[in-house]
Amino acid sequence: MADLSEFNATELNTMKHQLSGKAGDYINNPDLEIQWAMKAYHHAEVYFNILCSVEPKILNLTQMDEEIYERFIEEFPDIKIDSLDESELKSKEQKLKWNPFCESYKNVVEDYNFATLIRLDASEDYCEKNSTIVPRIQFYAIEIARNKQGLNSGLRDKYKTNKDNNTTR
């Protein structure tokens, strides 16, 4: 993030004017969208490679895994984490439940609301049909639970052949 002291008064005034418009007046910058997509894909690729390299049950995604896990299973006991239903996960009712959960980690978990790819089916790799975007803390909550409950444990054996043969997943 830029240090505002690097800008002169005219530049700051121009930025103020540009940022004071209605949100609907802004268009998405394709370059930023590509950068976000690349970062999200890279995160997904690294995470999946870790799942295929170590036993997920011993993996810690944050320093707060236990707290996040306990709170998640208490507040969301009915979510089928082995196979997420995207429409249910993103329903208005679920968003209302998830919002306070997510916001409570605002100053605690870095990039807590950064858009992150998650696999819908825990037994499969990332692909267009098996991925959706969630806030980072929601990804952590679901993936920590999957790891602790052994739902990601089969990935190493399932995809080991591909890694050993140097083929793509």
PDB file of N, CA and C in Angstrom, residues 47 50 54-66 140 143-144 147-148:
ATOM      1  N   TYR A  47      -1.827 -24.879  -1.589  1.00  0.00           N
ATOM      2  CA  TYR A  47      -2.560 -25.610  -0.553  1.00  0.00           C
ATOM      3  C   TYR A  47      -2.788 -27.065  -0.971  1.00  0.00           C
ATOM      4  N   ILE A  50       0.321 -29.087  -0.682  1.00  0.00           N
ATOM      5  CA  ILE A  50       0.605 -29.407   0.723  1.00  0.00           C
ATOM      6  C   ILE A  50      -0.260 -30.585   1.164  1.00  0.00           C
ATOM      7  N   VAL A  54       1.682 -33.952   2.863  1.00  0.00           N
ATOM      8  CA  VAL A  54       1.723 -34.263   4.296  1.00  0.00           C
ATOM      9  C   VAL A  54       0.362 -34.775   4.749  1.00  0.00           C
ATOM     10  N   GLU A  55       0.346 -35.421   5.891  1.00  0.00           N
ATOM     11  CA  GLU A  55      -0.922 -35.888   6.460  1.00  0.00           C
ATOM     12  C   GLU A  55      -1.713 -34.663   6.922  1.00  0.00           C
ATOM     13  N   PRO A  56      -2.858 -34.385   6.306  1.00  0.00           N
ATOM     14  CA  PRO A  56      -3.637 -33.195   6.646  1.00  0.00           C
ATOM     15  C   PRO A  56      -4.077 -33.114   8.115  1.00  0.00           C
ATOM     16  N   LYS A  57      -4.212 -34.248   8.786  1.00  0.00           N
ATOM     17  CA  LYS A  57      -4.642 -34.222  10.189  1.00  0.00           C
ATOM     18  C   LYS A  57      -3.657 -33.489  11.092  1.00  0.00           C
ATOM     19  N   ILE A  58      -2.388 -33.431  10.689  1.00  0.00           N
ATOM     20  CA  ILE A  58      -1.393 -32.746  11.514  1.00  0.00           C
ATOM     21  C   ILE A  58      -1.087 -31.334  10.996  1.00  0.00           C
ATOM     22  N   LEU A  59      -1.744 -30.928   9.954  1.00  0.00           N
ATOM     23  CA  LEU A  59      -1.497 -29.639   9.316  1.00  0.00           C
ATOM     24  C   LEU A  59      -2.189 -28.510  10.081  1.00  0.00           C
ATOM     25  N   ASN A  60      -1.467 -27.431  10.335  1.00  0.00           N
ATOM     26  CA  ASN A  60      -2.048 -26.230  10.929  1.00  0.00           C
ATOM     27  C   ASN A  60      -2.068 -25.134   9.877  1.00  0.00           C
ATOM     28  N   LEU A  61      -3.241 -24.569   9.636  1.00  0.00           N
ATOM     29  CA  LEU A  61      -3.364 -23.500   8.649  1.00  0.00           C
ATOM     30  C   LEU A  61      -3.175 -22.124   9.268  1.00  0.00           C
ATOM     31  N   THR A  62      -3.475 -22.013  10.564  1.00  0.00           N
ATOM     32  CA  THR A  62      -3.314 -20.757  11.294  1.00  0.00           C
ATOM     33  C   THR A  62      -2.795 -21.084  12.689  1.00  0.00           C
ATOM     34  N   GLN A  63      -2.500 -20.051  13.443  1.00  0.00           N
ATOM     35  CA  GLN A  63      -2.119 -20.251  14.837  1.00  0.00           C
ATOM     36  C   GLN A  63      -3.357 -20.462  15.705  1.00  0.00           C
ATOM     37  N   MET A  64      -4.525 -20.295  15.111  1.00  0.00           N
ATOM     38  CA  MET A  64      -5.780 -20.385  15.858  1.00  0.00           C
ATOM     39  C   MET A  64      -6.653 -21.539  15.397  1.00  0.00           C
ATOM     40  N   ASP A  65      -6.077 -22.568  14.808  1.00  0.00           N
ATOM     41  CA  ASP A  65      -6.864 -23.668  14.248  1.00  0.00           C
ATOM     42  C   ASP A  65      -7.876 -24.246  15.237  1.00  0.00           C
ATOM     43  N   GLU A  66      -7.450 -24.493  16.459  1.00  0.00           N
ATOM     44  CA  GLU A  66      -8.355 -25.108  17.445  1.00  0.00           C
ATOM     45  C   GLU A  66      -9.560 -24.224  17.726  1.00  0.00           C
ATOM     46  N   TYR A 140     -10.639 -21.223   5.832  1.00  0.00           N
ATOM     47  CA  TYR A 140      -9.931 -21.807   6.969  1.00  0.00           C
ATOM     48  C   TYR A 140     -10.854 -22.685   7.806  1.00  0.00           C
ATOM     49  N   GLU A 143     -11.740 -25.920   5.817  1.00  0.00           N
ATOM     50  CA  GLU A 143     -10.575 -26.778   5.559  1.00  0.00           C
ATOM     51  C   GLU A 143      -9.946 -27.303   6.849  1.00  0.00           C
ATOM     52  N   ILE A 144      -9.949 -26.522   7.905  1.00  0.00           N
ATOM     53  CA  ILE A 144      -9.459 -27.022   9.200  1.00  0.00           C
ATOM     54  C   ILE A 144     -10.329 -28.194   9.637  1.00  0.00           C
ATOM     55  N   ASN A 147      -9.596 -31.229   7.513  1.00  0.00           N
ATOM     56  CA  ASN A 147      -8.317 -31.830   7.904  1.00  0.00           C
ATOM     57  C   ASN A 147      -8.463 -32.617   9.197  1.00  0.00           C
ATOM     58  N   LYS A 148      -9.063 -32.021  10.199  1.00  0.00           N
ATOM     59  CA  LYS A 148      -9.195 -32.675  11.508  1.00  0.00           C
ATOM     60  C   LYS A 148     -10.077 -33.923  11.427  1.00  0.00           C
TER      61      LYS A 148
END
